[in-house]
Short mmCIF file of C-alpha atoms and ligand atoms in Angstrom, two decimals:
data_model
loop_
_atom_site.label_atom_id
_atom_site.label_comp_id
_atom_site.label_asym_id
_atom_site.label_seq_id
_atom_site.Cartn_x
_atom_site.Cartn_y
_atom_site.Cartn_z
CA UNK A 1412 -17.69 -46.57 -128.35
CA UNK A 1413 -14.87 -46.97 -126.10
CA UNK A 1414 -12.47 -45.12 -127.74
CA UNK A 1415 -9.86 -43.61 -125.04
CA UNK A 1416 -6.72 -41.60 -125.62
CA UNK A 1417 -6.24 -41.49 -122.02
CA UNK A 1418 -5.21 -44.94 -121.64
CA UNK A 1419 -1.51 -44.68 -122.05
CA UNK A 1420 1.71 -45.52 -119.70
CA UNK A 1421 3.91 -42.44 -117.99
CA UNK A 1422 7.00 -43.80 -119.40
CA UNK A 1423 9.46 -42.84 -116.49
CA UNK A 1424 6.50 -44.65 -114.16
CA UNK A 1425 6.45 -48.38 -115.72
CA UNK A 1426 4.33 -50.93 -114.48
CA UNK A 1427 5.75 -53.61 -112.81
CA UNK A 1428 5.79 -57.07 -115.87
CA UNK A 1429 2.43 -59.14 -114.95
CA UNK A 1430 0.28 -61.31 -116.05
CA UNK A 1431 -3.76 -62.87 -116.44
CA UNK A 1432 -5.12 -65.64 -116.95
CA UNK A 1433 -9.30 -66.77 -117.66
CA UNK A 1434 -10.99 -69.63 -119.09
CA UNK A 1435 -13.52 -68.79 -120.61
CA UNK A 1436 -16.54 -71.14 -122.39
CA UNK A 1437 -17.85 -71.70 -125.70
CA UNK A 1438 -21.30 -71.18 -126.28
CA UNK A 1439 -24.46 -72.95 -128.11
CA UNK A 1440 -26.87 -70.05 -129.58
CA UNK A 1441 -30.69 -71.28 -129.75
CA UNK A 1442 -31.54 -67.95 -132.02
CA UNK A 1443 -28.81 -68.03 -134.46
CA UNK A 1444 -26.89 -64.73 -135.50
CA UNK A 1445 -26.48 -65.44 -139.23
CA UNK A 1446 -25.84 -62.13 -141.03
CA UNK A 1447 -24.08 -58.95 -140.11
CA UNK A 1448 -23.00 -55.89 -141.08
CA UNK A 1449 -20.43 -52.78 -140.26
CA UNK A 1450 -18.07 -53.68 -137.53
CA UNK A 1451 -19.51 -56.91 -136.75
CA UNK A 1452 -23.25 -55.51 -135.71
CA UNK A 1453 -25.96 -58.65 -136.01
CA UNK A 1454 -28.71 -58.21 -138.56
CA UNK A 1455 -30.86 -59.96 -136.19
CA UNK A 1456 -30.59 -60.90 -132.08
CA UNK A 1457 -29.68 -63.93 -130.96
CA UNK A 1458 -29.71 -66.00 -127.45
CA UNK A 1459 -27.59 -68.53 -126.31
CA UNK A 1460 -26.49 -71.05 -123.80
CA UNK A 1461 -23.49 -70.78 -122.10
CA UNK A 1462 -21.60 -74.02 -121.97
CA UNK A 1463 -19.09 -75.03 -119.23
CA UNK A 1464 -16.56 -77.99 -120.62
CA UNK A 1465 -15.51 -76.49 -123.78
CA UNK A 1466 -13.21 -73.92 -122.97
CA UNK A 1467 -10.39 -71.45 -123.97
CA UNK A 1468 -7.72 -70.86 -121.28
CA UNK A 1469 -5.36 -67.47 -122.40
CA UNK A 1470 -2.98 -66.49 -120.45
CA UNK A 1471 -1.64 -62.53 -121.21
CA UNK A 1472 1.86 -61.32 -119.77
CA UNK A 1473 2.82 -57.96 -120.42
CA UNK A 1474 5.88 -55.90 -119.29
CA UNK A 1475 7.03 -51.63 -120.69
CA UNK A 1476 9.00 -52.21 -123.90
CA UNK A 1477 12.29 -50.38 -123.75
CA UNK A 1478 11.01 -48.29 -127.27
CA UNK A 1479 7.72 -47.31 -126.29
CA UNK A 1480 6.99 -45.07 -128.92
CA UNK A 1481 4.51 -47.15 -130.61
CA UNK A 1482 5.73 -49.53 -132.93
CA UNK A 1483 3.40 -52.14 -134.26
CA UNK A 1484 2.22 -54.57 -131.59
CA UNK A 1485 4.79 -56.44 -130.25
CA UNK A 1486 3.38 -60.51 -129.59
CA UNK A 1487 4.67 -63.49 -128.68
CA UNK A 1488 2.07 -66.29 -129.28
CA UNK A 1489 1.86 -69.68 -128.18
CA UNK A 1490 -0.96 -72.55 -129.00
CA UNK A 1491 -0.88 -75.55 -126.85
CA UNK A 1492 2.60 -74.54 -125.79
CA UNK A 1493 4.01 -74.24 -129.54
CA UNK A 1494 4.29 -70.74 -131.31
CA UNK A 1495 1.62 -70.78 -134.26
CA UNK A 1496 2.71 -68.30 -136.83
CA UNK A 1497 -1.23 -68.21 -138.46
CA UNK A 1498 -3.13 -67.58 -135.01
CA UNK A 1499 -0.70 -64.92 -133.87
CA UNK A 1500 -0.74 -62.93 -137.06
CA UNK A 1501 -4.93 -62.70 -136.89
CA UNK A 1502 -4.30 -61.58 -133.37
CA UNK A 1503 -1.62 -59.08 -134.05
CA UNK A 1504 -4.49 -57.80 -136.34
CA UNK A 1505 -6.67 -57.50 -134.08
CA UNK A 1506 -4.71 -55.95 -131.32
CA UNK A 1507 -3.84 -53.57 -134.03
CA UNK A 1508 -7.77 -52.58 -134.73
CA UNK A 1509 -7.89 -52.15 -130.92
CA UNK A 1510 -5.49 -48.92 -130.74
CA UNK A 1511 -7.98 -46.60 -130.35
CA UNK A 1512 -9.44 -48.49 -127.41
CA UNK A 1513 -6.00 -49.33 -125.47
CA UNK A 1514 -3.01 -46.94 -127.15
CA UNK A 1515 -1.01 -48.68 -123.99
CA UNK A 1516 -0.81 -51.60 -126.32
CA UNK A 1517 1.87 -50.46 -128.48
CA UNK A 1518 3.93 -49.74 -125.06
CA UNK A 1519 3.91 -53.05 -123.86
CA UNK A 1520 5.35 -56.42 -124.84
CA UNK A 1521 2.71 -59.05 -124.55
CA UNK A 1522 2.64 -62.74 -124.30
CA UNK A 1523 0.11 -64.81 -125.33
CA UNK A 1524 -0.49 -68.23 -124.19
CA UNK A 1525 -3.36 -70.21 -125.07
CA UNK A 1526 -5.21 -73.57 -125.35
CA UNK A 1527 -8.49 -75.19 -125.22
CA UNK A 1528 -9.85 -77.66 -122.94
CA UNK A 1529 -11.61 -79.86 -126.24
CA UNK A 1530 -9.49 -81.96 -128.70
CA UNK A 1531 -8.61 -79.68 -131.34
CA UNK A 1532 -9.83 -81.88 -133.84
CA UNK A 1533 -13.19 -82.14 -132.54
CA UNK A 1534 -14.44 -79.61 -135.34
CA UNK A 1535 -15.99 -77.41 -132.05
CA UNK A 1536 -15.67 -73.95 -132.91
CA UNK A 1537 -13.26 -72.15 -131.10
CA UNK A 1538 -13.92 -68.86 -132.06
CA UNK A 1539 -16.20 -67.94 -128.97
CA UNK A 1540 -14.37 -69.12 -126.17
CA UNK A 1541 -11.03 -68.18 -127.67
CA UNK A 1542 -12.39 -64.46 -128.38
CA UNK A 1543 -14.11 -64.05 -125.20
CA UNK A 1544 -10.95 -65.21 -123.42
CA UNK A 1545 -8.65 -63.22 -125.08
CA UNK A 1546 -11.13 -59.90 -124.44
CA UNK A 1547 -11.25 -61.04 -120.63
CA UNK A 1548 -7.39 -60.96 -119.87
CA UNK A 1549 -7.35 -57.11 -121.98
CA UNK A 1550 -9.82 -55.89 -119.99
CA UNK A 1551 -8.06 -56.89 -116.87
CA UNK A 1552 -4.69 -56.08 -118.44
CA UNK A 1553 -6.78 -52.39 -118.68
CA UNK A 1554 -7.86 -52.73 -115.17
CA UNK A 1555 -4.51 -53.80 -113.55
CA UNK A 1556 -3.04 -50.20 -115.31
CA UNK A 1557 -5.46 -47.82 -115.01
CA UNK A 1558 -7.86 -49.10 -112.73
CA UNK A 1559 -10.76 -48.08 -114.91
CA UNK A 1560 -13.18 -51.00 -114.72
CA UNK A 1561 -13.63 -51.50 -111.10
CA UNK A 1562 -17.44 -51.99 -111.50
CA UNK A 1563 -18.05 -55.85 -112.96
CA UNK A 1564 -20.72 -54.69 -114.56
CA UNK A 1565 -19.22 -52.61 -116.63
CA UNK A 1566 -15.99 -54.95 -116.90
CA UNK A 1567 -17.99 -57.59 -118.31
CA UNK A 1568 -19.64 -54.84 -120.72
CA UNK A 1569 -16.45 -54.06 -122.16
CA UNK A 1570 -15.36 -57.65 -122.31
CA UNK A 1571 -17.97 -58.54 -124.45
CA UNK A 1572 -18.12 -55.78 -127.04
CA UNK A 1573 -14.40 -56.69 -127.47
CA UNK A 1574 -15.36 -60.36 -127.59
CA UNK A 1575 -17.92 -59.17 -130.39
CA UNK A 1576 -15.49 -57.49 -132.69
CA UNK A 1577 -12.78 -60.52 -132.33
CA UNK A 1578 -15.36 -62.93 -133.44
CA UNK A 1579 -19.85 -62.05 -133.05
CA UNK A 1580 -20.74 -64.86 -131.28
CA UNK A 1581 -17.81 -65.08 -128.72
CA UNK A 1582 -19.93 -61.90 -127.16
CA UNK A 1583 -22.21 -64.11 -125.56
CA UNK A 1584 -19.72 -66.59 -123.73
CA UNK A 1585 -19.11 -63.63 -120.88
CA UNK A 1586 -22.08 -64.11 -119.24
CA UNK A 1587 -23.39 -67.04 -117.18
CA UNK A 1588 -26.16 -69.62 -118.02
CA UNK A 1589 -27.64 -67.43 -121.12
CA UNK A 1590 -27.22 -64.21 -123.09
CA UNK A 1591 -28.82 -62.08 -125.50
CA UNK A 1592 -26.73 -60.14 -128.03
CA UNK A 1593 -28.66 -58.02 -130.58
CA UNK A 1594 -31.15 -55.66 -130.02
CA UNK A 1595 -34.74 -56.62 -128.89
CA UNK A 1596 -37.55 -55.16 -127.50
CA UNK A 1597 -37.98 -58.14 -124.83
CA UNK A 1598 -34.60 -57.49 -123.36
CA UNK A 1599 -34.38 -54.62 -121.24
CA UNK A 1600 -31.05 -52.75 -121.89
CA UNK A 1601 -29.80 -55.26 -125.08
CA UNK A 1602 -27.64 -53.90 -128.09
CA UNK A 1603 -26.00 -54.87 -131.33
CA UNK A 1604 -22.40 -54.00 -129.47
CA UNK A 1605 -22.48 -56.15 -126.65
CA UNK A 1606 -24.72 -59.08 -125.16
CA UNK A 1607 -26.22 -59.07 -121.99
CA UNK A 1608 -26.95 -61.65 -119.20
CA UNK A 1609 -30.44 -62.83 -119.12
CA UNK A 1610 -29.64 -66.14 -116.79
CA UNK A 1611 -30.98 -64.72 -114.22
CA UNK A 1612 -34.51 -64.18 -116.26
CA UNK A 1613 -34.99 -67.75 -117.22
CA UNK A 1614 -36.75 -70.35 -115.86
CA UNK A 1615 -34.13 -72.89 -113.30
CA UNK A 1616 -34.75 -75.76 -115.63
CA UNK A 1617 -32.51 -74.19 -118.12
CA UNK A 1618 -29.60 -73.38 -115.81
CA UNK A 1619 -29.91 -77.32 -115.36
CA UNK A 1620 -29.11 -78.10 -119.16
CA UNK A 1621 -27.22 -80.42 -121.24
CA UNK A 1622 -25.44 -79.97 -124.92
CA UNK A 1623 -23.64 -83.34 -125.57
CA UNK A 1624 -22.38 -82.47 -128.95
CA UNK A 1625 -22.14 -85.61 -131.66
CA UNK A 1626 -18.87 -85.14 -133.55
CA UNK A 1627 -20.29 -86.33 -136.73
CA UNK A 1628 -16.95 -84.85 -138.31
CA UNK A 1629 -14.13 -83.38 -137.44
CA UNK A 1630 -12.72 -81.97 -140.27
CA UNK A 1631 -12.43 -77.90 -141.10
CA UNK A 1632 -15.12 -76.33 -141.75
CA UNK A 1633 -16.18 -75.96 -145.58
CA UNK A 1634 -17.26 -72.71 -145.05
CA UNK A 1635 -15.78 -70.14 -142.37
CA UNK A 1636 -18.13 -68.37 -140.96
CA UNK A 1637 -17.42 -65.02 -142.01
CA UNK A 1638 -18.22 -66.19 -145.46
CA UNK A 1639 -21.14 -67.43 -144.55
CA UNK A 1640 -22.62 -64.17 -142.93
CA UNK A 1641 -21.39 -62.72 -146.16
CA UNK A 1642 -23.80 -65.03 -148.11
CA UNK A 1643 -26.69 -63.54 -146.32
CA UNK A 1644 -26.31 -60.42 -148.17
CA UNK A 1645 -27.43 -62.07 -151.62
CA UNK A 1646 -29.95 -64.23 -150.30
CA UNK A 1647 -33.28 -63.79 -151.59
CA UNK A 1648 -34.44 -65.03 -148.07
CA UNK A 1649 -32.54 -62.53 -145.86
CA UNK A 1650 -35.16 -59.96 -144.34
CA UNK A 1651 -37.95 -62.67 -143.86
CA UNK A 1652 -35.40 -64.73 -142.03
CA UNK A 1653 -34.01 -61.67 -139.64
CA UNK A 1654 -37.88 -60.95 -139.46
CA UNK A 1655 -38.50 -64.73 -138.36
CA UNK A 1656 -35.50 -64.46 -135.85
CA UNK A 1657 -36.87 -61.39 -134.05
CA UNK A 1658 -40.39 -62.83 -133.85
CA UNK A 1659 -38.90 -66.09 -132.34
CA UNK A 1660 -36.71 -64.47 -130.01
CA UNK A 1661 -39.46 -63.12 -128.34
CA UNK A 1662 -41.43 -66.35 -128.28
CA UNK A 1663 -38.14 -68.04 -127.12
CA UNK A 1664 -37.30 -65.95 -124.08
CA UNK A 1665 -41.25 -66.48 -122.96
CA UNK A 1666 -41.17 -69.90 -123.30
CA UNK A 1667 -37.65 -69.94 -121.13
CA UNK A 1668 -39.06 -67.56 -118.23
CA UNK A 1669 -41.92 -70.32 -118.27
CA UNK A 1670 -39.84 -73.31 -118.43
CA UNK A 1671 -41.64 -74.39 -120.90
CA UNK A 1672 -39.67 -76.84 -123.36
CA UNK A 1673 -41.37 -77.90 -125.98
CA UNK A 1674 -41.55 -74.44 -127.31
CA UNK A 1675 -37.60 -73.87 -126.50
CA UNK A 1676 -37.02 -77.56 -128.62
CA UNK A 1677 -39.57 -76.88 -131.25
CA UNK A 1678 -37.30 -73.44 -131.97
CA UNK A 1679 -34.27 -74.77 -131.18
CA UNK A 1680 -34.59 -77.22 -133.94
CA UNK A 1681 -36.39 -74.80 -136.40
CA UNK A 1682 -33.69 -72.27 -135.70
CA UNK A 1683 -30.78 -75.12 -136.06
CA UNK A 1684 -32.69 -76.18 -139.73
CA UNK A 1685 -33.52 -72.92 -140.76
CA UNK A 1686 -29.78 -71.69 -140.23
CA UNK A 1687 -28.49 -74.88 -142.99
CA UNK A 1688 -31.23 -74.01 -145.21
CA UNK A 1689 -30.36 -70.42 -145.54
CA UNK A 1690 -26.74 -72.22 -146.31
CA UNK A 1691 -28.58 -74.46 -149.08
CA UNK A 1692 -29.91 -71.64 -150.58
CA UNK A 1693 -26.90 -68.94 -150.63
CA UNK A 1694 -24.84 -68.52 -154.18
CA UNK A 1695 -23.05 -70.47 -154.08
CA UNK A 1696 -24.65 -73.09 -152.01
CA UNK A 1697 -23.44 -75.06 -148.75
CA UNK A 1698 -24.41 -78.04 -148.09
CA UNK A 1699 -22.99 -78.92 -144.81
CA UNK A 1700 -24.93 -81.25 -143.64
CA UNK A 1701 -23.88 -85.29 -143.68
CA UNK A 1702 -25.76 -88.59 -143.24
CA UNK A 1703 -24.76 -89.23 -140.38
CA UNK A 1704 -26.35 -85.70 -138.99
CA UNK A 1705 -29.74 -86.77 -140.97
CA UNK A 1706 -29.78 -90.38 -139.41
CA UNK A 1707 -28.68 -88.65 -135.50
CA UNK A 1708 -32.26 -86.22 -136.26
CA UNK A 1709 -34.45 -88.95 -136.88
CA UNK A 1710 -33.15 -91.32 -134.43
CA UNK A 1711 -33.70 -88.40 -131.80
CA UNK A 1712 -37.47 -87.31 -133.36
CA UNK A 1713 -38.48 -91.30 -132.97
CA UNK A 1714 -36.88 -91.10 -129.26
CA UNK A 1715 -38.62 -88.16 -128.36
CA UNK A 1716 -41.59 -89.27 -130.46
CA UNK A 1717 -41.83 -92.87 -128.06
CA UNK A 1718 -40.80 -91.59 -124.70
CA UNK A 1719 -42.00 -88.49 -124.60
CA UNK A 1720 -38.39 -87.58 -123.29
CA UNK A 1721 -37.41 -83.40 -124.18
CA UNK A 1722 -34.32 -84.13 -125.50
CA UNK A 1723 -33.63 -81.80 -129.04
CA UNK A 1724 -31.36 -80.97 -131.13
CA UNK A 1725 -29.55 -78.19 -132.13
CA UNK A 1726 -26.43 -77.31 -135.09
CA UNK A 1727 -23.99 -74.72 -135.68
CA UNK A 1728 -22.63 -73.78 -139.48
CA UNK A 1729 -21.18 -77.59 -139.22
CA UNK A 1730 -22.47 -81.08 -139.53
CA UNK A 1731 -22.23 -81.75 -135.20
CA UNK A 1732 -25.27 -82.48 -133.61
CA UNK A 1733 -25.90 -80.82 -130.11
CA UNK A 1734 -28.08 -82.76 -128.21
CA UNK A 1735 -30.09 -80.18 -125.81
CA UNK A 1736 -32.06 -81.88 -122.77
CA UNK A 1737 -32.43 -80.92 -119.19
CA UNK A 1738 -30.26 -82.99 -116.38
CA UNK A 1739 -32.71 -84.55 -114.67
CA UNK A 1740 -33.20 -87.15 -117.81
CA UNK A 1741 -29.11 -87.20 -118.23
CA UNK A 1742 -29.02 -91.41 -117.29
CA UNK A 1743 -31.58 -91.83 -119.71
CA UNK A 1744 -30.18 -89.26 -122.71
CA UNK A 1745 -26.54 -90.90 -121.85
CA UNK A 1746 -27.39 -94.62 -122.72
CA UNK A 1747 -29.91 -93.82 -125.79
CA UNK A 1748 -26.32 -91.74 -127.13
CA UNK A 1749 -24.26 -94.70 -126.55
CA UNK A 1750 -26.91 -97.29 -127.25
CA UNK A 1751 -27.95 -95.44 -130.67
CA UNK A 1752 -25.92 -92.30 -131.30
CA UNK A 1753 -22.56 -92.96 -131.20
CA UNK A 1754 -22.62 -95.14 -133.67
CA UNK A 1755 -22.72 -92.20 -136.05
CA UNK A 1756 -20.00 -90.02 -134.29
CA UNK A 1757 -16.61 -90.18 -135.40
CA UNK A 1758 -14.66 -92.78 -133.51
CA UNK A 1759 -17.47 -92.77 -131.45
CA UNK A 1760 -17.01 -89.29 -129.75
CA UNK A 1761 -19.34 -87.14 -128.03
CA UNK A 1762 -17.95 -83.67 -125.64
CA UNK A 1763 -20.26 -83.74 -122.64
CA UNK A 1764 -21.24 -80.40 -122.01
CA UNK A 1765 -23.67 -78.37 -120.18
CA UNK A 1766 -24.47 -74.92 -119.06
CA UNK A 1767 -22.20 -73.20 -117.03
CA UNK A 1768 -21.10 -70.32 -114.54
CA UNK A 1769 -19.54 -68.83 -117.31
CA UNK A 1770 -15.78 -67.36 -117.59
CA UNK A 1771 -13.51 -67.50 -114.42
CA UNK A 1772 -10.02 -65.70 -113.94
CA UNK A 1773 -7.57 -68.42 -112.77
C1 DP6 B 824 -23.85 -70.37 -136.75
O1 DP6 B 824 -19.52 -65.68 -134.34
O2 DP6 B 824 -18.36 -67.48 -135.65
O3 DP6 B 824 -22.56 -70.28 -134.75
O4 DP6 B 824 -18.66 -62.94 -136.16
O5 DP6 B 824 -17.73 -63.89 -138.27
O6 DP6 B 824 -16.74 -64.55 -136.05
P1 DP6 B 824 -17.99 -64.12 -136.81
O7 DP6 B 824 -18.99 -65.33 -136.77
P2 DP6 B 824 -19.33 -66.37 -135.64
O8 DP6 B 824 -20.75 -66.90 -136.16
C2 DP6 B 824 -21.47 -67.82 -135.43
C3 DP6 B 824 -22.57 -68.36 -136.23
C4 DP6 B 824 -23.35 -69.49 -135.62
C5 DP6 B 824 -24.58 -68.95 -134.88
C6 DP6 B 824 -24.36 -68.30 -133.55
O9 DP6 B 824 -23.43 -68.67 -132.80
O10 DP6 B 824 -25.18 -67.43 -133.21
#
């Protein structure tokens, strides 16, 4: 789609070395994307929150290479200020894919540092606000050299579909407050290659909203989630589920211009379930839920069954419980986690987080 030949350096013209920096957030999807196909395409749309504290910060610096004549990508990489031979190679990969959309690459040597704002043993996945990052500082890199995305609009359009192919879900993080990515005949202008913003459409009361997320565990995940989009493609349950996810998006997105939250919880926690029970049922089977996940659900049903609180829960391919609630409850929400939650956390530990303005260029 944005293939562009054009985009290369006059040699005996180099741009003066630079560099970019943005932080960009993870984010918590209330319609899961579970399922894909081609180059990363969705088999079904999905909406998420933005979040604010859990962030990637990726600096890019680039100057000419002496040899410009388009050798493989030339990368330094550093994570948390020490080179990591693993991350670097996946992103030399990707940069690779990219030629087609920035042949300028190969004429540049490029610096990468990064580093996220959570522990990195907090078993948050990294992949959105890492991805989204990384696609930020390339399309300013593009920007800074050719002055071809001048319009924010379509800077942030191009920002996300490259989000999308570095990792699906990372697509959504450009975008403040909420996003849809996938197509849908509620959102005006949506697509399978990029999200789109629909903060703006919702109802306030969800631009004032919490995710504390209950590290139940930290460790790797037991499945990565590439796998686990692969499983989809056996499961006996796959086009009633992508059916389901359409239908609810719909419902969803009503129920968020209303402000209405006991639909949004009532799917957000149907959508969270639904999501581990397509993992229970894939071949081979995932079971990635733990006790202390099942004890964290029905300590936060009885809460919300005796105060009448909105406070729900929501999971990602892990055993973490985000706890969803708007802020004008947060005192309350805060001591029922430490009076009754934390107890099942490891070591305790929660990451506050909430939704946010989305990514910012430092
Ligand atoms: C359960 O975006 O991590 O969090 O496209 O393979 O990188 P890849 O997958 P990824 O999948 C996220 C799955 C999810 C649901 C969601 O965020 O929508």
């Amino acid at each position: 789609m944005y293939e562009n030949p054009r985009l290369i350096l006059d040699s005996s013209n180099p741009p003066e070395p630079g560099s970019f920096t943005w932080r960009s957030p993870s984010n918590i999807a209330i319609i899961k994307y579970w399922g894909k196909y081609g180059l990363q395409l969705p088999r079904n749309p999905s909406l998420s929150l933005t979040l604010a504290a859990s962030c990637t910060d990726t600096q890019l610096e680039y100057e000419m290479r002496e040899d410009d004549s388009g050798g493989p990508i030339d990368l330094e990489f550093y994570f948390h200020q020490e080179e990591n031979e693993a991350f670097r190679a996946k992103i030399v990969a990707f940069l690779e894919s990219l030629t087609p959309v920035f042949p300028f690459l190969k004429q540049l040597k490029l610096t990468v540092h990064t580093g996220n704002s959570f522990p990195h043993s907090a078993g948050i996945a990294s992949s959105a606000s890492a991805m989204s990052a990384l696609a930020l500082c390339l399309c300013s890199l593009e920007d800074a050299l050719f002055g071809t995305l001048r319009e924010p609009a379509d800077f942030d359009r191009k920002a996300s579909w490259l989000a999308r192919l570095g990792s699906g879900s990372a697509c959504r993080s450009i975008f403040p407050h909420a996003a849809v990515w996938g197509e849908t005949a509620v959102v005006q202008g949506s697509s399978n290659e990029y999200a789109v913003p629909v903060g703006d459409l919702i109802h306030e009361k969800f631009r004032d909203f919490h995710d504390d997320i209950l590290i139940v565990s930290s460790e790797e995940k037991a499945v990565s989630s590439r796998a686990g989009h692969a499983l989809m493609e056996g499961n006996p349950f796959a086009e009633a589920r992508y059916a389901q996810a359409r239908q609810r998006l719909g419902v969803l997105f009503d129920a968020m211009r209303a402000g209405d939250l006991e639909t949004f919880g009532r799917i957000a926690e149907d959508e969270a379930l639904t999501l581990h029970a397509l993992m229970m049922c894939s071949n081979p089977s995932y079971v990635l839920l733990q006790p202390n996940s099942l004890a964290i659900i029905e300590k936060v049903r009885e809460y919300r069954a005796e105060t009448g609180h909105p406070v729900y829960f929501t999971l990602d391919a892990g055993p973490n419980i985000h706890l969803l609630y708007p802020g004008e409850i947060i005192h309350e929400v805060r001591a029922f986690i430490g009076d009754e939650l934390a107890e099942f956390c490891e070591n305790g530990y929660v990451q506050q987080d909430w939704v946010g303005e989305g990514p910012e260029e430092m």
